[in-house]
Structure formats: C-alpha cells, structure tokens
PDB file of C-alpha atoms (C1' of nucleotides) in Angstrom:
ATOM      1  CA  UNK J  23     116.455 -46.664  16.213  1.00 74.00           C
ATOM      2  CA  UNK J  24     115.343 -49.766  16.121  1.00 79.00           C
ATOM      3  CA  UNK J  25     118.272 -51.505  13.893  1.00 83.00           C
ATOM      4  CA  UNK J  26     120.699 -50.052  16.941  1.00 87.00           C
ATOM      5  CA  UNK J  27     118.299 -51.576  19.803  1.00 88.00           C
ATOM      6  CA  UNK J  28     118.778 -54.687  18.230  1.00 88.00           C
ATOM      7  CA  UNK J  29     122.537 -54.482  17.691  1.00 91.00           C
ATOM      8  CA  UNK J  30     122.792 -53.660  21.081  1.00 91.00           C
ATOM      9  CA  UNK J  31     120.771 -56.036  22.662  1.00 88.00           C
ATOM     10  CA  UNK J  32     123.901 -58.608  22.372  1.00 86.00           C
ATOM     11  CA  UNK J  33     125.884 -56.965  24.404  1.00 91.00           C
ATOM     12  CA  UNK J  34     123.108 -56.050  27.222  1.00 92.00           C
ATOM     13  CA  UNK J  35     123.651 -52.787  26.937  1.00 95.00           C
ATOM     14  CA  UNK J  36     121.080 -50.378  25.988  1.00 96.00           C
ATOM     15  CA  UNK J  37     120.094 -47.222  23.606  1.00 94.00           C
ATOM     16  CA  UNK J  38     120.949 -44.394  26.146  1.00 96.00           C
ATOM     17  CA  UNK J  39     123.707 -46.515  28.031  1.00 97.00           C
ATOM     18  CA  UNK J  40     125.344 -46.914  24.540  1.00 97.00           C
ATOM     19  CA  UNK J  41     125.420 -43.112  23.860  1.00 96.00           C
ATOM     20  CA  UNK J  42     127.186 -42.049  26.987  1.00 98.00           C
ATOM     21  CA  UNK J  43     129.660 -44.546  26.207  1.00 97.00           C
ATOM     22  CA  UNK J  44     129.927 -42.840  22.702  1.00 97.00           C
ATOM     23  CA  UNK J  45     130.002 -39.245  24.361  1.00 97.00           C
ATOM     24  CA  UNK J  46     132.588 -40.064  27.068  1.00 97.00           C
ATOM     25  CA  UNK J  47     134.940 -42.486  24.229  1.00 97.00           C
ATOM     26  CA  UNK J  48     134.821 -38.840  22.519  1.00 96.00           C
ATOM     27  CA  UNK J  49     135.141 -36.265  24.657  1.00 97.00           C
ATOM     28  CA  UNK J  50     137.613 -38.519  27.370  1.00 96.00           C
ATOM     29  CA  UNK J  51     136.504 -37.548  30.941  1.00 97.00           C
ATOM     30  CA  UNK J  52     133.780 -34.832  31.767  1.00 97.00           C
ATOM     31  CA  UNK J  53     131.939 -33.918  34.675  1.00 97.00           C
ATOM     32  CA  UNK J  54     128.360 -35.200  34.992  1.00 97.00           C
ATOM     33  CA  UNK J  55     126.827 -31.627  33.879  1.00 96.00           C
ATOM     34  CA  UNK J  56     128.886 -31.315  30.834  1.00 96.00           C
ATOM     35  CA  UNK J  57     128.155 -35.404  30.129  1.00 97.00           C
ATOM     36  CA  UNK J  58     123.914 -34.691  30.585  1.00 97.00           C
ATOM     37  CA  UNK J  59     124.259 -32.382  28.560  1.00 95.00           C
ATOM     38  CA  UNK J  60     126.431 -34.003  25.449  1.00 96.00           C
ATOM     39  CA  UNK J  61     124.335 -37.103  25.928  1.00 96.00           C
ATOM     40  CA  UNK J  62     120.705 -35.024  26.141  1.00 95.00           C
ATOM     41  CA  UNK J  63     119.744 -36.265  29.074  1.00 96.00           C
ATOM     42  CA  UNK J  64     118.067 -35.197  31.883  1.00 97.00           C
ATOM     43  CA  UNK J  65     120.004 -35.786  35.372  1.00 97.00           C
ATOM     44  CA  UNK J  66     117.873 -38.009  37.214  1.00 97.00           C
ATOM     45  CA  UNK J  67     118.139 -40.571  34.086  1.00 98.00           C
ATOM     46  CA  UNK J  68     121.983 -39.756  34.445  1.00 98.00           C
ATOM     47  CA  UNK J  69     122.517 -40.303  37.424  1.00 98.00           C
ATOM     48  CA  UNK J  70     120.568 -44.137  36.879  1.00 98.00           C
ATOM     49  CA  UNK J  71     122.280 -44.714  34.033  1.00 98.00           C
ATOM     50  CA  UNK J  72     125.646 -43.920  35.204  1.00 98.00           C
ATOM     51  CA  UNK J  73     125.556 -46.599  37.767  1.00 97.00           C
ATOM     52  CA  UNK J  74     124.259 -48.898  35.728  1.00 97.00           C
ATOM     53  CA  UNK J  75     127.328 -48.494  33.579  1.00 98.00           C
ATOM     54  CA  UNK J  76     129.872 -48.376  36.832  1.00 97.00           C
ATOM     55  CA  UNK J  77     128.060 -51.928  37.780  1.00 96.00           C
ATOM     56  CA  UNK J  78     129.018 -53.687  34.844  1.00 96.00           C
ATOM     57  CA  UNK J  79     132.418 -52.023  35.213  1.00 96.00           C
ATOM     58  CA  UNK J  80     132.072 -49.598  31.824  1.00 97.00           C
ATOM     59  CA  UNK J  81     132.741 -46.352  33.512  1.00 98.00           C
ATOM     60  CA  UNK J  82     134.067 -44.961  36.558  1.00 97.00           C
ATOM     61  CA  UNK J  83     133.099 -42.310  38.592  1.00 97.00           C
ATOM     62  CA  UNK J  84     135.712 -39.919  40.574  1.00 97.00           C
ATOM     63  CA  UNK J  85     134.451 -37.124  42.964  1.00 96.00           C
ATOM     64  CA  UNK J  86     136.229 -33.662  42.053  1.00 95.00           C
ATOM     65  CA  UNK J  87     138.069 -32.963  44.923  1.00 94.00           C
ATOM     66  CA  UNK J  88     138.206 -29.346  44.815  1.00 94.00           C
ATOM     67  CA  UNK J  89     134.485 -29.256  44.495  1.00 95.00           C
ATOM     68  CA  UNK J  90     133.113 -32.314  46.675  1.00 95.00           C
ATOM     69  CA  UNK J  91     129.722 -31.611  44.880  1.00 95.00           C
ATOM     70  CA  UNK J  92     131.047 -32.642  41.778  1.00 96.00           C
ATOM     71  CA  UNK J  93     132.219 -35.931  39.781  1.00 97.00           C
ATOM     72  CA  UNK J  94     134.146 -36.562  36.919  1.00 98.00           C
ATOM     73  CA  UNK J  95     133.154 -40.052  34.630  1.00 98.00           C
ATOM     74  CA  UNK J  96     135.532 -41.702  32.481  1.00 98.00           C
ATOM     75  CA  UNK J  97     134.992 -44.822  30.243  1.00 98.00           C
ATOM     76  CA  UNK J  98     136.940 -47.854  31.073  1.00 97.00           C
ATOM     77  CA  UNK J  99     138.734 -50.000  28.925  1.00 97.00           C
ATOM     78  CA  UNK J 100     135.745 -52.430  28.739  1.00 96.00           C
ATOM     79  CA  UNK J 101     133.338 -49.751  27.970  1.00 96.00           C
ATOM     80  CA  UNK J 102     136.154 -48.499  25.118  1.00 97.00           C
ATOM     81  CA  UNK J 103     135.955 -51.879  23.682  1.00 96.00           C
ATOM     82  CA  UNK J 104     132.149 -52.124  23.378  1.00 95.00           C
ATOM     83  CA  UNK J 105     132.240 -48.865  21.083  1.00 95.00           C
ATOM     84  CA  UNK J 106     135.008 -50.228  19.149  1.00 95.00           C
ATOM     85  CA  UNK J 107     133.769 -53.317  18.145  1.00 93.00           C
ATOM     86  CA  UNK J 108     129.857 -51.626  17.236  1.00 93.00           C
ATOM     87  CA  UNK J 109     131.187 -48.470  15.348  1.00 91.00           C
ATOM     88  CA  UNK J 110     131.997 -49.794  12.261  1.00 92.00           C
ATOM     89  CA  UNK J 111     128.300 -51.868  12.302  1.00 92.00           C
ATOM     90  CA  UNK J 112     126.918 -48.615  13.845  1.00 91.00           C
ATOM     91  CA  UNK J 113     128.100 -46.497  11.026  1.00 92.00           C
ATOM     92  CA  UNK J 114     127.016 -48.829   8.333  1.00 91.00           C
ATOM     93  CA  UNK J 115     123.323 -48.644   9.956  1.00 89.00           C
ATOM     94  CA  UNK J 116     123.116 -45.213   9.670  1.00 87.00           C
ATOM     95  CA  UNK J 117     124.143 -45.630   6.310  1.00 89.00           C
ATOM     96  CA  UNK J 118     121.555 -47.492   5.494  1.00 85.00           C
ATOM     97  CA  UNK J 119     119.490 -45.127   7.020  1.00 82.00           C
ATOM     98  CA  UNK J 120     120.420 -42.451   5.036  1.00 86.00           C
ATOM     99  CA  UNK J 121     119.979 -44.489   2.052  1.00 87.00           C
ATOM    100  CA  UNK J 122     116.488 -45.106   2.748  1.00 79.00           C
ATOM    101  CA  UNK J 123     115.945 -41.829   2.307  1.00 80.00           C
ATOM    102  CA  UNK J 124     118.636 -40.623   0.461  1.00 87.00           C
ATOM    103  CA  UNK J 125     120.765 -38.127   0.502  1.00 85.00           C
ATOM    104  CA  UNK J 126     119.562 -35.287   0.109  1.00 89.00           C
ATOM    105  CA  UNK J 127     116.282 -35.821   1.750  1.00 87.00           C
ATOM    106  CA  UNK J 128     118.045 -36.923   5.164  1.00 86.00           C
ATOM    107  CA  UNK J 129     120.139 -33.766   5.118  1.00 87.00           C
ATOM    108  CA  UNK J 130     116.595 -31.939   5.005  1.00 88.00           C
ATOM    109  CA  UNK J 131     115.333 -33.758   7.780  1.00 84.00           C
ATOM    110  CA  UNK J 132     118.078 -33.178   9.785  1.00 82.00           C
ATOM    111  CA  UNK J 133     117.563 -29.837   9.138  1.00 84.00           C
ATOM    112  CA  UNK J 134     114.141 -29.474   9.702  1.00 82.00           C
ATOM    113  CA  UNK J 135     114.785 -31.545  13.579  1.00 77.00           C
ATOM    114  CA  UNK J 136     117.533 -28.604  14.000  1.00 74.00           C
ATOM    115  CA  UNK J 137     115.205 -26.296  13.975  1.00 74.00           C
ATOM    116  CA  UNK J 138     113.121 -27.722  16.199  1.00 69.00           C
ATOM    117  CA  UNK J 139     115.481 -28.545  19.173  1.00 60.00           C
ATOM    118  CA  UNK J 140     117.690 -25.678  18.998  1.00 52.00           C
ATOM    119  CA  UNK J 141     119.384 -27.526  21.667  1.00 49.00           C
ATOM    120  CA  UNK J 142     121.102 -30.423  19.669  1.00 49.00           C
ATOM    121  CA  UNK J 143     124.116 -29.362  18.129  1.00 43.00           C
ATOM    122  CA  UNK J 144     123.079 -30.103  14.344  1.00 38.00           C
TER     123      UNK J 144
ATOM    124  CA  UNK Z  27     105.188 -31.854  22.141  1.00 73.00           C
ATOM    125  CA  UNK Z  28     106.240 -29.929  25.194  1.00 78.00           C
ATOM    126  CA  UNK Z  29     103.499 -26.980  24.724  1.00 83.00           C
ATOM    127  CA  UNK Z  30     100.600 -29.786  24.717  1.00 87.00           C
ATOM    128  CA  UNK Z  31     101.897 -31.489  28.062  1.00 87.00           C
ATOM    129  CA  UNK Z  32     101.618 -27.921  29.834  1.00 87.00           C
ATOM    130  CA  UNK Z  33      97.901 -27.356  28.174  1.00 91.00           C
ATOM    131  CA  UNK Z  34      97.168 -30.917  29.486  1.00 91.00           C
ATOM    132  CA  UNK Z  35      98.864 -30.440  32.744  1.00 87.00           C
ATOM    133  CA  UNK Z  36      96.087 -28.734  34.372  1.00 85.00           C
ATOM    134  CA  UNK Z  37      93.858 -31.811  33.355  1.00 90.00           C
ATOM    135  CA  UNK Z  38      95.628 -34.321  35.325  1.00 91.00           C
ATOM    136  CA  UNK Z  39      96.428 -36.272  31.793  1.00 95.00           C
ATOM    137  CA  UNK Z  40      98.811 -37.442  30.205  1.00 95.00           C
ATOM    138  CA  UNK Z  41      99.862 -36.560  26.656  1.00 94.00           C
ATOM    139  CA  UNK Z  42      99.257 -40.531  26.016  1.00 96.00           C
ATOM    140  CA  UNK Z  43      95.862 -40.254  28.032  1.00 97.00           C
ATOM    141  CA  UNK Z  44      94.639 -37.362  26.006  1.00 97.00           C
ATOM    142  CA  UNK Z  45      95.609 -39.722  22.680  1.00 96.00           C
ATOM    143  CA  UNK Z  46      93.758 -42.578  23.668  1.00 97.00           C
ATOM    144  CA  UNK Z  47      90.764 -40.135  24.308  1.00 97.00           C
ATOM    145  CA  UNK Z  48      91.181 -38.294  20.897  1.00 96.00           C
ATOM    146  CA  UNK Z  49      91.087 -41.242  19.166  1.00 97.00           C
ATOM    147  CA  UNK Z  50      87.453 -42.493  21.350  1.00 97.00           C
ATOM    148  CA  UNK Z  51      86.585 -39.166  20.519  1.00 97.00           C
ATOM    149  CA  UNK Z  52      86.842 -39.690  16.984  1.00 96.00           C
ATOM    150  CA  UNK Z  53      86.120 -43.070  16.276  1.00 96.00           C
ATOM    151  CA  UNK Z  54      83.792 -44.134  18.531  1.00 95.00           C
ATOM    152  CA  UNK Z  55      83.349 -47.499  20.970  1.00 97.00           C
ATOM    153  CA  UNK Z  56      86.305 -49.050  19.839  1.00 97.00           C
ATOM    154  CA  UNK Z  57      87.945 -52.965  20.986  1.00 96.00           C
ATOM    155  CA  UNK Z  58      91.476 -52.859  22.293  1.00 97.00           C
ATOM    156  CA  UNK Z  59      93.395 -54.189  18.946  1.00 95.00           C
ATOM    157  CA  UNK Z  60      91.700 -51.110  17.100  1.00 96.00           C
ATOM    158  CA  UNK Z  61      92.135 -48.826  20.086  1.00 97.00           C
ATOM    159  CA  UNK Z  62      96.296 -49.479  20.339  1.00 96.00           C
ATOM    160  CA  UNK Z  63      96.739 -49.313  16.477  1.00 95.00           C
ATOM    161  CA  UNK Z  64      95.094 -46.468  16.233  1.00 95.00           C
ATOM    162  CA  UNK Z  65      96.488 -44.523  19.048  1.00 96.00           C
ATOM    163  CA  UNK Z  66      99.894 -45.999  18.203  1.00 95.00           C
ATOM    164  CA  UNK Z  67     100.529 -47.616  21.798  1.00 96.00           C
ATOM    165  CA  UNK Z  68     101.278 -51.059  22.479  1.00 97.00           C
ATOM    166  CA  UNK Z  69      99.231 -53.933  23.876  1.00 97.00           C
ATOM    167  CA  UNK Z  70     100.735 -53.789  27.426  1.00 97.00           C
ATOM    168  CA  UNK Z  71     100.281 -49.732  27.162  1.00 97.00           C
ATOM    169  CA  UNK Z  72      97.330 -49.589  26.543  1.00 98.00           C
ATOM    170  CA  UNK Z  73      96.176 -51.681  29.370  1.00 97.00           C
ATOM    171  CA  UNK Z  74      97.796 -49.332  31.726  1.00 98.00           C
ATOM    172  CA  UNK Z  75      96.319 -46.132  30.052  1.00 98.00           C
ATOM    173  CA  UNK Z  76      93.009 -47.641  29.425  1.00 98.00           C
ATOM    174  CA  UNK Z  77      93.076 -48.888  33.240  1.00 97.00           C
ATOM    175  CA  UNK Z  78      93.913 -45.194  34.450  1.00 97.00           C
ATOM    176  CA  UNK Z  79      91.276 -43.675  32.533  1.00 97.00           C
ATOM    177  CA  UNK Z  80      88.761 -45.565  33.995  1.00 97.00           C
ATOM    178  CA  UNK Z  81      89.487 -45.092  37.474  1.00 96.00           C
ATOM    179  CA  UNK Z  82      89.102 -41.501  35.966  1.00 96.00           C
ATOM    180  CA  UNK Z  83      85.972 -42.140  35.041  1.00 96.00           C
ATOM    181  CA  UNK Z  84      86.996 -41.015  31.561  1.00 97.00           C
ATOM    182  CA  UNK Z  85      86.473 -44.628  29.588  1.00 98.00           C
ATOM    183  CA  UNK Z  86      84.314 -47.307  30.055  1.00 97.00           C
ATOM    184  CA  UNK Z  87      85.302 -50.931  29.598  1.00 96.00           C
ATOM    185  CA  UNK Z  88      83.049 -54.014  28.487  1.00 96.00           C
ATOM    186  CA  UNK Z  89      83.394 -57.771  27.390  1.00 95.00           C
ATOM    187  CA  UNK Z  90      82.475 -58.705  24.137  1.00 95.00           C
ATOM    188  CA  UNK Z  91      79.460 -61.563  24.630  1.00 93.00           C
ATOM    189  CA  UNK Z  92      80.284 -63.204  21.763  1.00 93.00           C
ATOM    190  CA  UNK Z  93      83.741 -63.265  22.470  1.00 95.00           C
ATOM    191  CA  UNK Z  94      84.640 -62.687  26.021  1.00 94.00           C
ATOM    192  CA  UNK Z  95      88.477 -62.796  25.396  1.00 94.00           C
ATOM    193  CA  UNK Z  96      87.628 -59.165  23.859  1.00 96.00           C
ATOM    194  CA  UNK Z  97      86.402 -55.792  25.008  1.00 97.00           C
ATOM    195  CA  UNK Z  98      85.224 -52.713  24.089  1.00 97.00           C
ATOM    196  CA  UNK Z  99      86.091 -48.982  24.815  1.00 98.00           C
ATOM    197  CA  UNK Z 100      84.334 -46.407  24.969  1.00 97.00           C
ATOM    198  CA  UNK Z 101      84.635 -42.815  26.237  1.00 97.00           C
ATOM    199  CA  UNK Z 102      82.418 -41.473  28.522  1.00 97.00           C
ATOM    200  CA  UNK Z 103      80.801 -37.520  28.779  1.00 97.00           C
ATOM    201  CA  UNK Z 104      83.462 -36.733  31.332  1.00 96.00           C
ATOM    202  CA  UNK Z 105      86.267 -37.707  28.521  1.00 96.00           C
ATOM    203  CA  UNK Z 106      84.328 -36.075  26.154  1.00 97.00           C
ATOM    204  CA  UNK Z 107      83.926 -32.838  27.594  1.00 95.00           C
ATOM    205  CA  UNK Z 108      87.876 -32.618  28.429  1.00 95.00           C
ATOM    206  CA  UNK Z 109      88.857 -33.238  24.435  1.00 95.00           C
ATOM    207  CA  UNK Z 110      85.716 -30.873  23.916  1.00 95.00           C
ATOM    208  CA  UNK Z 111      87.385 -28.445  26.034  1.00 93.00           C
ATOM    209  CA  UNK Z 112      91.028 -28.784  24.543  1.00 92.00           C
ATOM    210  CA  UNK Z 113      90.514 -28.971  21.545  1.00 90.00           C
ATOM    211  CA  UNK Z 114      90.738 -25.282  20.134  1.00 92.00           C
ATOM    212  CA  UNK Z 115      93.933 -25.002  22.430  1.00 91.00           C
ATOM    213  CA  UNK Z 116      95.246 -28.035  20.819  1.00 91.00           C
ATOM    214  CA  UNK Z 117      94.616 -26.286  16.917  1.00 91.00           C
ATOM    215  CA  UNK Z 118      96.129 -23.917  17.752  1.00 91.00           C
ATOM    216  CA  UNK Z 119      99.377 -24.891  18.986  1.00 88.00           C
ATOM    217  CA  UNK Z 120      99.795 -27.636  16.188  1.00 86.00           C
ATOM    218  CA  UNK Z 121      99.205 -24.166  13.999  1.00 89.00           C
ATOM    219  CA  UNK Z 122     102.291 -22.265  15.908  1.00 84.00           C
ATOM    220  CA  UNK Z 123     104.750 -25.021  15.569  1.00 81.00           C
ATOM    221  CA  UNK Z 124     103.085 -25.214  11.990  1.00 85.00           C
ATOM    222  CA  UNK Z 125     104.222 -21.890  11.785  1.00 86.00           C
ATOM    223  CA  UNK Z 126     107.968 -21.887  12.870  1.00 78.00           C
ATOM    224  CA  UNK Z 127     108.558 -24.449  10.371  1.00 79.00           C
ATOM    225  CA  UNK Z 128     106.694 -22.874   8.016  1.00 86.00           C
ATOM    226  CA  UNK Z 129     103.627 -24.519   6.201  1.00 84.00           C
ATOM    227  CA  UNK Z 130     105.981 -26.108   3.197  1.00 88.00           C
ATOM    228  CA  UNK Z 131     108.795 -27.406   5.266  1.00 86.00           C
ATOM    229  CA  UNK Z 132     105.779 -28.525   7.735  1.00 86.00           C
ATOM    230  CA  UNK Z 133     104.437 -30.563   5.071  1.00 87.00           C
ATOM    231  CA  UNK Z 134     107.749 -31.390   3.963  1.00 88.00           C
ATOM    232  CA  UNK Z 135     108.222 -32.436   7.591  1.00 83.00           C
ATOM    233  CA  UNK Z 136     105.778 -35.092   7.877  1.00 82.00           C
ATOM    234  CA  UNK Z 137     106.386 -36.556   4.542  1.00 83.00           C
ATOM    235  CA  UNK Z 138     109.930 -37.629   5.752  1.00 82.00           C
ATOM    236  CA  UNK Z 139     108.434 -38.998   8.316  1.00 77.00           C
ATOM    237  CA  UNK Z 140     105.768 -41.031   6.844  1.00 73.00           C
ATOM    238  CA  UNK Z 141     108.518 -42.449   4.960  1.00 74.00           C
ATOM    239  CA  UNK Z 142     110.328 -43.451   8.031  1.00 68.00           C
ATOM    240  CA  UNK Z 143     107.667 -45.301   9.882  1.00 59.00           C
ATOM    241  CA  UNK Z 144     105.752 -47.192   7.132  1.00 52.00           C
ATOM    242  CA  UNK Z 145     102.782 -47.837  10.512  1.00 49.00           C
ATOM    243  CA  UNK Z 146     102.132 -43.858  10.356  1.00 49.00           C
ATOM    244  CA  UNK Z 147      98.648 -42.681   9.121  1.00 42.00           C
ATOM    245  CA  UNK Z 148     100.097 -39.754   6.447  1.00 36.00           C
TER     246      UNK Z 148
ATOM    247  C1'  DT O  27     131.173 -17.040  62.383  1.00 74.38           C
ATOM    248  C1'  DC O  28     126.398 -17.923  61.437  1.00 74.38           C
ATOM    249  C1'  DG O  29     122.900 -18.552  58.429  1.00 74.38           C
ATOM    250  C1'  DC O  30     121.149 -18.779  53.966  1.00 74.38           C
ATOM    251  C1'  DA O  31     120.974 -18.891  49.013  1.00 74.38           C
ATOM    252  C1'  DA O  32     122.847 -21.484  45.151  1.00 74.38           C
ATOM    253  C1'  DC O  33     124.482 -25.613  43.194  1.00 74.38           C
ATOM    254  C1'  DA O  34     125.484 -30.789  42.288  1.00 74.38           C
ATOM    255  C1'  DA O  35     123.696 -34.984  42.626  1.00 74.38           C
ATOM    256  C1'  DT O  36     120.553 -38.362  44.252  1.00 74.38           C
ATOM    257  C1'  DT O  37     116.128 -40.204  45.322  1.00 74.38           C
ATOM    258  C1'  DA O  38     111.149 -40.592  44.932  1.00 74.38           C
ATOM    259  C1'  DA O  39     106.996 -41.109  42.447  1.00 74.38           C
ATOM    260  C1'  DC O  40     104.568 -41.730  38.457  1.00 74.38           C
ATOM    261  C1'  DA O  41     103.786 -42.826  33.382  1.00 74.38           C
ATOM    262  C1'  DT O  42     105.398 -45.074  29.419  1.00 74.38           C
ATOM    263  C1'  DG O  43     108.162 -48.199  26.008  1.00 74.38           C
ATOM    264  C1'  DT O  44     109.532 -52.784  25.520  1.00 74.38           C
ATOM    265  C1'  DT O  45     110.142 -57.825  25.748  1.00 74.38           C
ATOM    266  C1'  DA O  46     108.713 -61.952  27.817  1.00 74.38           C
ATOM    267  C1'  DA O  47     105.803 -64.862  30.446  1.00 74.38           C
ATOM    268  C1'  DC O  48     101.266 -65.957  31.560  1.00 74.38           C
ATOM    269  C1'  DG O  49      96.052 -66.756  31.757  1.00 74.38           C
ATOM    270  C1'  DA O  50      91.713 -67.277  29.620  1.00 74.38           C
ATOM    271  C1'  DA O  51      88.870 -68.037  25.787  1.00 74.38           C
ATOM    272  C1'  DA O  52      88.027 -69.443  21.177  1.00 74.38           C
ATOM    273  C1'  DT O  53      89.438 -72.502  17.046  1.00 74.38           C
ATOM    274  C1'  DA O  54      91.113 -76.120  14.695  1.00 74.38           C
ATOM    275  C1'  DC O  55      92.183 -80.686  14.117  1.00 74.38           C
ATOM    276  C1'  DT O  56      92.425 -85.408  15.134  1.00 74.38           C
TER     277       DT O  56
ATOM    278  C1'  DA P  17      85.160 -85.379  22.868  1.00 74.38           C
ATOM    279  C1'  DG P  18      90.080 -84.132  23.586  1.00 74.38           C
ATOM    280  C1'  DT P  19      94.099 -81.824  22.656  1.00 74.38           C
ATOM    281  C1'  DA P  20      97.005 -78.442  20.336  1.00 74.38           C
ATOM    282  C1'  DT P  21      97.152 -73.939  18.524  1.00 74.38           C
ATOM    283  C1'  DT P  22      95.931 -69.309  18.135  1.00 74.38           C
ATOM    284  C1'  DT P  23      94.300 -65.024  19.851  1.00 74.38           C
ATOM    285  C1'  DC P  24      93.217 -61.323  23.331  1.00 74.38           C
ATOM    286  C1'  DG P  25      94.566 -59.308  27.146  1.00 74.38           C
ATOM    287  C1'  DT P  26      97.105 -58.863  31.485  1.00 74.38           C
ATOM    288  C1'  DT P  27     101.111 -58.962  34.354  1.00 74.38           C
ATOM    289  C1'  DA P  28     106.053 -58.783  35.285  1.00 74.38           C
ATOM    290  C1'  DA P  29     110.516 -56.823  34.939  1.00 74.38           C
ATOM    291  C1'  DC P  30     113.503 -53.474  33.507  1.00 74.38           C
ATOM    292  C1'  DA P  31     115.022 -48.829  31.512  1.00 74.38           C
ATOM    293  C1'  DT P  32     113.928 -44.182  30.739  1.00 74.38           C
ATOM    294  C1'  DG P  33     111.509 -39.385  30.765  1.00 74.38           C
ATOM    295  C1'  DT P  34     109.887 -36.107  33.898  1.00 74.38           C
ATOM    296  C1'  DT P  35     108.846 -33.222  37.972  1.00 74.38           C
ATOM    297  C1'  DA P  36     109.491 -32.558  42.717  1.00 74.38           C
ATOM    298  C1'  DA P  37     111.585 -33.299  47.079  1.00 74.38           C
ATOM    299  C1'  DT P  38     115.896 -34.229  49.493  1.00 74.38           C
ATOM    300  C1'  DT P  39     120.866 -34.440  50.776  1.00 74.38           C
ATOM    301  C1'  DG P  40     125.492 -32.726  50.806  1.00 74.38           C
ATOM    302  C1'  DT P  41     128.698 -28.727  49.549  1.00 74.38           C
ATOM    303  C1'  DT P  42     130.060 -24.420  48.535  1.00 74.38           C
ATOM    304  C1'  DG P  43     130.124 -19.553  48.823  1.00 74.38           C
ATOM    305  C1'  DC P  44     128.410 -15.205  50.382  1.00 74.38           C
ATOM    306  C1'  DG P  45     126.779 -11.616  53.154  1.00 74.38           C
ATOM    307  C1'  DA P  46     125.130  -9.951  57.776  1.00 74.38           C
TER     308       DA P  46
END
DNA sequence: TCGCAACAATTAACATGTTAACGAAATACT
DNA sequence: AGTATTTCGTTAACATGTTAATTGTTGCGA
C-alpha cells in the first residue's frame, strides 16, 4: 500500500479516507451501516473518518428523516474530483502490482486472502 | 490474527507486546536497532512497547557503557514464563489456520508474501 | 401510556503505524 | 580543540483499529 500512501499524501488525504471516497463515488449515497461495511471498517473509525471528510468539505452527511437514528453520506463534487484525477494513477499502481507478481500468482493470492476473510467480497 | 489476540487477552498483552517478547525469548538480550528489525516494529514503536513492558515488569532496560546513546533489552522471568505459558496455545492455532488453508496453499501462502515484502524473514 | 429492549451513532480510552522534530552522544574532519 | 555530521533514541502529532460505555431514537409489549 505503500505506492497509494504516497500518491495520496499530495492531496492530504489518507489510505482509509481515500476508500470511502471510492465506495461512496461507486455506490452514490448509502447509509453509514451499509458504507462501514463496503469500506471494512469498523464504526467508531467511521464515524472519525467521516467528519474528517465533511471538514474538508468531501462528503456530506444528511440525517434520514424517517429514522432520526440514521444518516445517509454522499460524496461532494470535490471529493468526486479527488477520485477522478487518482484513478487512472491508482489503476496503473495496481498494475504494477500485479506485475510484480504476475498474473497468475496475484490471482492465487487473492484467492488464498478470500479464504481467509470470508467477509471481503473477492 | 484474531484467535491469538483472544489467547493473549487474558494476559493483559498485546499481540505487539507478546512479539517483542517472542523475539527476547528467542534471541536473547538484544539493543533496540536489533530488537525493532527483528520484531518488525518501528523505532518510535518500539519505544512505546518496550516502555509498557517494563512498567510490566516483563523487560528490562540498560545503557550500553561504551556507548550510552544505546541500550539493551532483555526479558525478564516474568516475560519468560508468559511466552513459556503460551506457547503450545500459540502452535497450535498457527496449526488450525495452517489447516483451513491447507499445508500447500499455506506454504504457497507465505511465499507470495515473502515476495511482497522483500524485509520478511521467509 | 409507560417502560424497556434493540438499534444507530458517537465518544472514550488505549495501543499502534507513521512522519517529523528533537535531544544526546559519538565520530569525523578541519 | 572546535565544529559539523551521523547515529540512537525519544517525543510529538495525527490517523486508525478495537472494545466498551454512552446518548438519542425507535418500536414493542405490559
């Protein structure tokens, strides 16, 4: 992860910040359960996280009204734009990744972390 | 690595902790640049962990004479005896999650990973 | 309706990873 | 000797993982 850390360290954002970005520019808005869980992440580093992202104006946060419990996060147009402008360089470090390794070999160790976490999703 | 941090929740140590005193264990008085290499940890780490231990009475601490910018590490018979007393617990869950990989894809396992992080021992 | 269990989210407390700044001691070099 | 550099270790500051305690809401059953 390294090669991301240091990508990201221009734009002051961070590792886990940078993945709920990715998660919410995917799925659009989702409630903070759904988002935890998409993102693996535990809530309490959520919940930090979250405003840490709402202070530099990347997400929002919007309380479900029907259930004043609950909140809904969306990416802003800022936090859009910070994905945009890594994904191609993102890609192109996994790539080389994935080269390091190759091909085949990566796919098995993919595999092999599968079966360890049967919670990620492959 | 969850099944190790219950076994070493009744200890009061960390999974970290229980590192820096396997490695003691195994290699002896040790100064802090050997110490955080082998264990993995770095420099500012270590000073924490090492720091903890020893208000735990688990480590003792002592300048190098010859070089008082330096120090040496050493467990103590309280450390001891807790890696004494894991140790059998810790073989054998290393063996279980040995075992839902299965030995081959085990090995298999930590040869992708060796390849991944040049700084691993095997 | 009252009270209580269940749930969502936050906060607290502690340990660690990580980078940078700093302090002290030893070396090197003039 | 005197200063600059290097090295060892600590400390600071911030982000996160993790467990437990706490707050605010909802929903349910007596």
């Amino acid at each position: 992860m390294a090669p991301i850390r240091e990508m990201l360290a221009e734009t002051g954002i961070t590792e886990q910040q940078w993945r709920v970005l990715r998660v919410l520019s995917e799925f659009g808005v989702l409630d903070a359960k759904t988002l935890a869980d998409r993102a693996s992440l535990l809530f309490p580093s959520l919940t930090r996280i979250v405003a840490t992202l709402r202070d530099k104006g990347l997400v929002t946060q919007t309380r479900d009204q029907k259930d004043r419990r609950r909140q809904f996060i969306e990416i802003t147009d800022a936090g859009q734009k910070i994905i945009d402008d890594r994904a191609d360089e993102a890609a192109q470090i996994v790539a080389e990744f994935k080269a390091t390794l190759g091909a085949e070999r990566y796919e098995t160790l993919l595999d092999l972390l599968a079966d360890l976490d049967p919670g990620a999703r492959a």
